Amino acid sequence: MTNAALQVDGLYKSFAGIEVLKGISLTAERQDVISIIGSSGSGKSTLLRCMNLLEFPDSGRLKVNGEELELTPNSRGVRSRRFQRQIERVRSRLAMVFQSFNLWSHMTVLENVMLGPCLVLKRNRIDVEAQAKKLLARVGMLEKCQMYPDCLSGGQKQRVAIARALAMDPEVMLFDEPTSALDPELVGEVLKVIRELAEEGRTMIMVTHEMRFAREVSSKLVYLHQGRIEEQGCPEQLFNAPKSDNLRRLLASQY
Amino acid sequence: MDWLTYLSFGDAGWGDELLQGLGVTLALALTTLPVGLLLGLLVAALAMFGGRLARSLALAYSTTLRGLPELLTLFIIYHGVGMGLNSLLRWYDPQVGYFELSPFVAGVVALAMVFAAYSSEVWRGAWQALDGGQREAGQSMGLRRLTIFRVIELPQLLRLALPGLGNLWINLLKDTALVSVIALSDLMRVANIAVGTTKKPFLFFLVVCLAYWGVCLLCEFLLARMERRANRGYRSGGAAA
Ligand SMILES: Nc1ncnc2c1ncn2[C@@H]1O[C@H](COP(=O)(O)OP(=O)(O)O)[C@@H](O)[C@H]1O
Ligand SMILES: [Mg+2]
């Protein structure tokens, strides 16, 4: 088997005794665009956050670009230096775009985009700045590169956040409801950027409620229900002929 | 004698003494500040991230010192600690002479302890006002914990803590006057002596008043500039968005 870009296997996670993820297995091959849908509270965010270890899974396997992480319950507390470095390495290959943007509020747009490449990838500042400007131009935010996040609209913030993620040149991009915090008229500008990324062959995993968008850009659709993958497959199949009653109900409520 | 003579810098006037007193006051405050800041940061860190024992000790420290009158804290440090040190010294070597705790050191220690107690609360509040999402954004790209603290959390922490710390600094400047009771010749004590000798309370207290007020005004001005600089890029003065 070739090395998948990201692979999770038998992932379990509970909070305070309540099981939120109940054995999730999911593989993202290179250039896959996987959309995760599901009703609120089904564990979508938790799954995404387990992938880059913002949450530490209780058990399961996680493999990023061939590198496997040892996930045991006791590796959650005191970690060896080596293990911590491994986590950081894996995280640097997976860029995350958050629902609430999470731009660093005391830094300009340009500084936000430059920080990761400078401090994590340890690349030369001059190259980093040139690349950051290129990325900001791409998401249409170059003119605002000296502004601070607080002065931007939600759509602009999210485009900066995407540029910041791209600057890490990640193996896989993770999006957690990237348009859910936006006013309806700003959703389009962000989806347009994500669509372009999908078309250029970026590997992406995204949680979204934009069903039409998910249907158009995804290579694979995953339906999460109460911590389990209830159905997955190509978007057409899931949208046109869902096998799961729960999924059918969700789709009916969304259209 | 007219008032200019009273304030002149010669043998007859009190100008040089007053200026020296102001120097002592400022030296005391400026020495206390870094000690108090660091001690406060330590207390705050223990209260937030320490084990159970460290946490309750830190809490006890800040509630106790905020509960005591500053003057009492000063007496405890100056007399109490001085006595303790002496009995310790005599126990170690009965021949040793009496060791006097310098009023300046006692003043710095007492004021720094008080400053730490109050400022630890300021640090704690600032830490809690930080936006956890921004920390996660740092983690999610593989930044190390210490780097996140240095480049993301610390600058925002300073911004959030600045108004509170500025307030405490102004208080500290004025609290230094307390050390005049342990015979340290700060501005307040010099003025008192001058009044006792010359029987001109109005003149000297007016001068001292203007001196404290001028220094505070200067500090307020500098603090306002620092705050403006720290708030650059933020639309309102509120917590990090
Ligand atoms: N840090 C946490 N502590 C406790 N419970 C949590 C935490 N994060 C998520 N949960 C719970 O896990 C469940 C799934 O949450 P989440 O993954 O955010 O769902 P979704 O993103 O699909 O809406 C919810 O019931 C939520 O309350
Ligand atoms: Mg969610």
XYZ file of C-alpha atoms and ligand atoms in Angstrom:
524
model
C 0.000 0.000 0.000
C 1.268 3.488 -0.784
C 1.593 5.969 2.024
C -1.660 7.804 2.494
C -1.403 11.503 3.311
C -3.266 10.916 6.547
C -4.698 7.840 8.095
C -6.575 7.318 11.327
C -7.511 3.931 12.562
C -9.834 2.921 15.396
C -9.888 6.323 17.031
C -11.637 6.570 20.380
C -12.104 9.680 22.450
C -14.237 10.434 25.458
C -14.734 13.513 27.583
C -15.480 12.938 31.253
C -16.618 9.392 30.616
C -18.836 10.258 27.673
C -17.645 8.625 24.505
C -17.568 11.130 21.676
C -15.616 9.185 19.051
C -16.322 5.474 18.924
C -13.779 3.905 16.641
C -13.230 6.135 13.642
C -11.144 4.916 10.717
C -10.513 7.228 7.838
C -7.898 7.524 5.133
C -7.056 10.571 3.062
C -5.072 9.672 -0.024
C -3.060 12.371 -1.707
C -5.279 14.970 -3.411
C -8.361 13.695 -1.647
C -10.922 16.272 -0.629
C -12.905 14.724 2.175
C -15.955 16.478 3.553
C -17.262 15.446 6.940
C -20.911 16.165 7.555
C -23.138 15.385 10.479
C -25.447 17.080 12.903
C -24.145 19.273 15.677
C -22.509 17.361 18.504
C -21.779 14.286 16.405
C -18.044 14.659 17.041
C -16.836 16.296 13.825
C -14.682 18.911 15.493
C -13.322 16.406 17.957
C -12.306 14.116 15.101
C -10.506 16.923 13.308
C -8.823 18.067 16.515
C -7.674 14.524 17.243
C -5.976 14.415 13.859
C -3.502 17.121 14.826
C -3.570 16.187 18.507
C -5.185 19.344 19.814
C -7.221 16.666 21.543
C -5.384 13.549 22.553
C -7.238 10.378 21.499
C -7.789 7.681 24.111
C -6.723 5.015 21.674
C -6.244 4.437 17.989
C -3.574 4.930 15.406
C -2.604 8.058 13.559
C -0.322 8.068 10.559
C 0.711 11.175 8.713
C 2.619 10.782 5.492
C 3.997 7.450 6.624
C 5.001 8.581 10.111
C 3.049 6.778 12.780
C 2.363 8.203 16.195
C 2.267 6.009 19.240
C -1.009 6.895 20.930
C -1.332 5.320 24.318
C -3.384 6.681 27.184
C -0.285 7.507 29.212
C 1.370 9.424 26.375
C -1.234 12.081 27.030
C 0.225 13.314 30.310
C 3.946 13.652 30.804
C 5.550 13.200 27.428
C 9.085 12.527 26.503
C 10.854 15.283 24.685
C 11.179 13.082 21.635
C 7.461 12.367 21.549
C 6.616 16.054 21.964
C 8.889 16.865 19.019
C 7.170 14.200 16.985
C 3.784 15.716 17.757
C 5.073 19.119 16.705
C 6.458 17.679 13.482
C 3.157 16.032 12.641
C 1.246 19.202 13.446
C 3.488 21.224 11.170
C 2.446 18.952 8.287
C -1.260 19.435 8.991
C -2.505 22.991 8.816
C -5.764 23.819 10.504
C -8.289 26.495 9.615
C -10.656 27.266 12.478
C -14.263 28.319 12.538
C -13.358 31.379 14.613
C -10.245 32.229 12.534
C -7.926 32.481 15.545
C -5.631 34.998 13.920
C -3.022 36.425 16.273
C -4.552 39.722 17.190
C -1.339 41.573 18.046
C 0.287 40.866 14.681
C -0.357 42.298 11.259
C -1.796 40.146 8.508
C 1.659 39.697 7.024
C 3.211 38.767 10.377
C 0.442 36.227 10.915
C 1.296 34.511 7.656
C 5.060 34.686 8.215
C 5.268 33.365 11.768
C 4.942 29.637 11.082
C 7.440 29.408 8.227
C 9.949 31.505 10.184
C 9.686 29.821 13.570
C 8.613 26.275 12.719
C 10.155 25.649 9.312
C 13.097 27.951 10.187
C 13.178 29.407 6.753
C 14.895 32.594 5.738
C 12.833 35.742 6.494
C 13.257 37.292 3.084
C 12.017 34.206 1.250
C 9.216 33.807 3.736
C 8.055 37.371 3.220
C 8.040 37.001 -0.559
C 6.071 33.774 -0.321
C 3.662 35.234 2.235
C 2.911 38.141 -0.068
C 2.323 35.764 -2.935
C -0.132 33.773 -0.847
C -1.894 36.896 0.375
C -2.240 38.060 -3.208
C -3.757 34.714 -4.015
C -6.484 35.048 -1.417
C -6.966 38.684 -2.390
C -5.561 40.137 0.826
C -2.269 41.660 -0.268
C -3.457 45.277 0.033
C -4.361 44.593 3.662
C -1.087 42.967 4.619
C -0.135 45.709 7.112
C -3.544 45.726 8.800
C -4.382 44.058 12.099
C -6.997 41.274 12.287
C -9.370 43.368 14.362
C -9.876 45.687 11.384
C -10.932 42.945 8.961
C -14.290 41.442 8.107
C -14.926 37.796 8.912
C -14.441 36.727 5.314
C -11.159 38.606 5.118
C -9.966 37.081 8.372
C -10.715 33.605 7.142
C -8.872 34.218 3.878
C -5.851 35.368 5.870
C -6.159 32.262 8.032
C -6.125 30.144 4.885
C -3.023 31.956 3.634
C -1.418 31.367 7.026
C -2.180 27.664 6.745
C -0.904 27.498 3.161
C 2.349 29.175 4.160
C 3.261 26.013 6.051
C 3.014 24.122 2.760
C 1.102 21.381 4.569
C 0.552 17.798 3.555
C -3.092 18.015 4.515
C -5.292 20.989 5.302
C -7.952 20.633 7.975
C -10.949 22.958 7.904
C -13.392 23.057 10.786
C -16.571 24.748 9.529
C -14.584 27.558 7.868
C -17.694 29.516 6.880
C -19.997 28.928 9.838
C -19.039 32.131 11.642
C -19.496 34.291 8.560
C -22.338 36.517 7.461
C -24.094 34.866 4.501
C -22.807 37.408 1.992
C -19.191 36.652 2.986
C -19.396 32.881 2.647
C -18.847 32.943 -1.118
C -15.440 34.610 -1.059
C -14.067 31.980 1.321
C -15.596 29.027 -0.500
C -14.105 30.319 -3.731
C -10.604 30.152 -2.224
C -11.179 26.655 -0.874
C -12.551 25.500 -4.212
C -9.414 26.719 -5.976
C -7.286 24.811 -3.511
C -9.299 21.665 -4.180
C -8.872 22.126 -7.903
C -5.121 22.462 -7.657
C -4.955 19.120 -5.908
C -4.522 20.040 -2.237
C -5.315 17.244 0.160
C -8.048 18.521 2.427
C -10.350 17.318 5.141
C -13.147 19.655 6.000
C -16.115 19.780 8.281
C -18.863 21.762 6.645
C -22.563 22.445 6.572
C -22.389 23.794 3.009
C -23.942 20.722 1.402
C -23.971 21.970 -2.161
C -20.322 22.990 -1.878
C -19.339 19.669 -0.323
C -21.088 17.864 -3.135
C -19.236 19.855 -5.779
C -15.675 19.788 -4.489
C -15.375 16.573 -2.492
C -13.844 13.382 -3.716
C -15.271 11.653 -0.698
C -18.060 12.375 1.716
C -18.171 11.094 5.270
C -21.293 11.121 7.372
C -20.623 11.134 11.092
C -23.395 10.209 13.476
C -23.018 9.966 17.261
C -19.299 9.352 17.070
C -19.361 6.756 14.324
C -18.962 6.951 10.576
C -22.406 5.889 9.547
C -21.886 6.209 5.831
C -19.126 7.216 3.464
C -18.525 7.220 -0.226
C -18.560 9.413 -3.293
C -20.733 12.507 -2.874
C -23.160 11.675 -5.671
C -23.935 8.347 -4.134
C -24.527 9.738 -0.670
C -26.618 12.640 -1.858
C -28.699 10.726 -4.365
C -29.123 7.429 -2.627
C -28.294 7.640 1.062
C -28.579 4.287 2.763
C -28.758 5.685 6.260
C -32.072 7.012 7.466
C -30.316 9.551 9.666
C -28.384 10.900 6.696
C -31.537 11.070 4.617
C -33.176 13.093 7.363
C -30.165 15.432 7.644
C -30.089 16.029 3.889
C -33.822 16.650 3.801
C -33.517 19.236 6.566
C -30.680 21.028 4.784
C -32.346 21.531 1.433
C 13.492 84.444 55.475
C 11.450 84.258 52.344
C 10.413 80.972 50.734
C 13.216 80.985 48.177
C 15.766 80.911 50.948
C 14.017 77.960 52.572
C 14.260 76.033 49.322
C 17.787 77.084 48.381
C 20.564 74.587 47.970
C 22.928 76.000 50.549
C 23.357 75.315 54.256
C 20.422 77.546 55.072
C 17.937 76.017 52.640
C 16.341 72.619 52.304
C 16.473 72.360 48.502
C 19.336 69.876 48.339
C 17.879 67.714 51.116
C 14.500 67.638 49.432
C 16.045 66.689 46.113
C 17.976 63.901 47.787
C 14.767 62.759 49.414
C 13.098 62.644 46.037
C 16.052 60.599 44.790
C 15.587 58.101 47.619
C 11.862 57.882 46.920
C 12.438 57.214 43.225
C 15.294 54.778 43.873
C 13.091 52.875 46.293
C 10.205 52.669 43.850
C 12.397 51.766 40.877
C 14.209 49.046 42.825
C 10.956 47.640 44.132
C 9.304 47.482 40.711
C 11.317 44.681 39.051
C 11.441 42.643 42.257
C 7.706 43.031 42.781
C 6.900 42.273 39.148
C 8.906 39.057 39.086
C 7.682 37.924 42.490
C 4.113 38.670 41.384
C 4.579 36.682 38.204
C 5.929 33.792 40.240
C 3.008 33.900 42.680
C 0.550 34.064 39.765
C 2.249 31.134 38.018
C 2.121 29.056 41.205
C -1.521 29.956 41.793
C -2.441 28.920 38.258
C -0.174 26.030 37.369
C 1.252 24.789 40.650
C 0.358 21.624 42.498
C -2.260 21.743 45.188
C 0.145 22.857 47.924
C 1.821 25.532 45.812
C -1.557 26.788 44.751
C -2.882 27.224 48.273
C 0.373 28.811 49.424
C 0.216 31.336 46.592
C -3.394 32.081 47.353
C -2.663 32.459 51.071
C 0.218 34.773 50.258
C -1.777 37.148 48.122
C -4.849 37.242 50.354
C -2.751 37.779 53.497
C -0.630 40.568 52.098
C -3.572 42.319 50.576
C -5.346 42.037 53.912
C -2.595 43.625 55.995
C -2.049 47.381 56.201
C 1.138 48.179 54.255
C 2.569 49.880 57.311
C 2.230 46.703 59.327
C 3.951 44.678 56.625
C 6.791 47.163 56.697
C 7.126 46.905 60.501
C 7.057 43.129 60.350
C 9.828 43.086 57.773
C 11.945 45.786 59.397
C 11.663 44.793 63.036
C 10.510 41.203 62.872
C 12.815 39.955 60.153
C 15.666 42.017 61.543
C 15.202 40.425 64.959
C 14.894 36.979 63.465
C 18.080 37.427 61.494
C 19.913 38.605 64.582
C 18.875 35.719 66.766
C 19.824 33.388 63.920
C 23.221 35.042 63.662
C 23.811 34.909 67.420
C 22.837 31.265 67.494
C 25.410 30.612 64.792
C 28.116 32.778 66.425
C 27.407 34.351 69.847
C 30.322 36.775 69.406
C 28.838 38.485 66.388
C 27.676 42.099 66.790
C 24.206 43.426 66.173
C 23.280 43.336 62.504
C 21.059 46.151 61.331
C 18.701 45.475 58.436
C 19.055 48.507 56.223
C 15.826 50.524 56.063
C 16.208 50.704 52.310
C 16.370 46.932 51.937
C 13.498 46.477 54.378
C 11.508 49.018 52.403
C 12.200 47.291 49.093
C 11.307 43.881 50.494
C 8.079 45.025 52.131
C 6.898 47.102 49.192
C 7.846 44.376 46.705
C 5.906 41.810 48.702
C 2.836 44.015 48.654
C 3.311 44.817 44.980
C 3.642 41.107 44.223
C 0.433 40.279 46.049
C -1.587 42.784 44.058
C 0.152 42.282 40.722
C -0.247 38.498 40.864
C -3.990 39.144 40.638
C -3.438 41.391 37.643
C -1.368 38.705 35.877
C -3.975 36.088 36.692
C -6.778 38.170 35.270
C -4.768 38.939 32.148
C -3.957 35.271 31.632
C -7.585 34.319 31.910
C -8.543 36.994 29.397
C -6.224 35.506 26.772
C -7.927 33.955 23.759
C -7.323 30.211 23.885
C -8.062 29.919 20.175
C -4.935 31.891 19.353
C -2.886 29.519 21.479
C -4.398 26.581 19.584
C -3.615 28.231 16.271
C 0.012 28.255 17.388
C -0.076 24.657 18.560
C -1.769 23.510 15.388
C 1.161 24.610 13.266
C 3.716 22.908 15.440
C 5.055 25.833 17.459
C 6.680 24.781 20.693
C 4.960 25.644 23.940
C 7.685 28.074 24.979
C 7.638 29.789 21.593
C 3.888 30.192 21.828
C 4.337 31.809 25.208
C 7.058 34.128 23.982
C 5.593 35.336 20.692
C 1.844 34.985 21.154
C 0.861 34.931 24.800
C 3.394 37.240 26.440
C 2.793 40.272 24.190
C -0.945 39.977 24.705
C -0.490 39.344 28.414
C 1.521 42.550 28.764
C -1.106 44.475 26.859
C -3.887 43.159 29.071
C -1.934 43.655 32.294
C -0.593 47.114 31.513
C -3.478 49.218 32.875
C -3.581 47.263 36.143
C 0.178 47.315 36.579
C 0.260 51.022 35.814
C -2.183 51.618 38.607
C -0.105 49.595 41.025
C 3.013 51.504 40.030
C 1.362 54.815 40.852
C 0.269 53.369 44.196
C 3.787 52.140 44.829
C 5.246 55.594 44.214
C 3.048 56.972 46.956
C 3.414 54.009 49.313
C 7.140 54.680 49.452
C 6.235 57.496 51.848
C 5.606 54.804 54.458
C 9.322 54.111 54.767
C 9.781 57.509 56.403
C 8.607 55.863 59.621
C 11.605 53.537 59.634
C 14.033 56.441 59.375
C 14.762 56.248 55.694
C 15.296 59.788 54.407
C 12.837 59.783 51.579
C 11.023 62.862 50.316
C 8.309 62.624 52.959
C 10.686 62.318 55.894
C 12.895 65.163 54.739
C 9.855 67.371 54.445
C 8.739 66.394 57.936
C 12.116 67.281 59.397
C 12.154 70.552 57.499
C 8.732 71.448 58.858
C 9.829 70.562 62.372
C 12.831 72.830 62.140
C 11.398 75.775 60.254
C 7.752 75.667 61.342
C 6.695 76.265 57.759
C 4.362 73.324 57.100
C 2.419 74.964 54.310
C 5.446 75.718 52.170
C 7.156 72.349 52.515
C 4.091 70.197 52.224
C 3.068 72.170 49.151
C 6.463 71.504 47.574
C 6.298 67.799 48.433
C 2.773 67.636 47.120
C 3.864 69.149 43.819
C 6.811 66.752 43.602
C 4.686 63.601 44.081
C 2.043 64.964 41.808
C 4.558 65.863 39.093
C 6.141 62.422 39.156
C 2.718 60.740 39.005
C 1.659 62.959 36.142
C 4.795 62.070 34.212
C 4.178 58.368 34.840
C 0.551 58.625 33.784
C 1.672 60.261 30.583
C 4.242 57.532 29.871
C 1.754 54.798 30.728
C -0.848 56.262 28.420
C 1.699 56.210 25.615
C 2.629 52.605 26.356
C -1.027 51.626 26.373
C -1.650 53.348 23.075
C 1.264 51.485 21.597
C 0.115 48.155 23.011
C -3.406 48.694 21.718
C -2.280 49.474 18.207
C -4.367 47.388 15.854
C -7.159 46.780 18.358
C -10.426 48.496 17.687
C -11.530 48.782 21.294
C -9.678 48.590 24.557
C -11.433 45.311 25.328
C -10.042 41.825 25.662
C -8.263 40.136 22.777
C -10.772 39.399 20.055
N -13.319 19.757 25.554
C -14.490 19.105 25.733
N -14.884 18.775 26.970
C -16.045 18.116 27.163
N -16.879 17.764 26.179
C -16.547 18.068 24.921
C -15.339 18.768 24.626
N -15.263 18.936 23.296
C -16.362 18.385 22.776
N -17.145 17.857 23.746
C -18.414 17.151 23.546
O -18.224 16.221 22.528
C -19.357 16.165 21.697
C -18.936 16.380 20.253
O -18.484 17.693 20.095
P -17.925 18.247 18.738
O -16.843 17.359 18.275
O -17.596 19.673 18.941
O -19.186 18.104 17.775
P -19.464 18.775 16.365
O -18.236 19.497 15.927
O -19.832 17.650 15.476
O -20.605 19.711 16.583
C -20.326 17.216 22.198
O -21.295 16.567 22.958
C -19.501 18.097 23.062
O -20.248 18.595 24.119
Mg -17.886 21.543 15.551
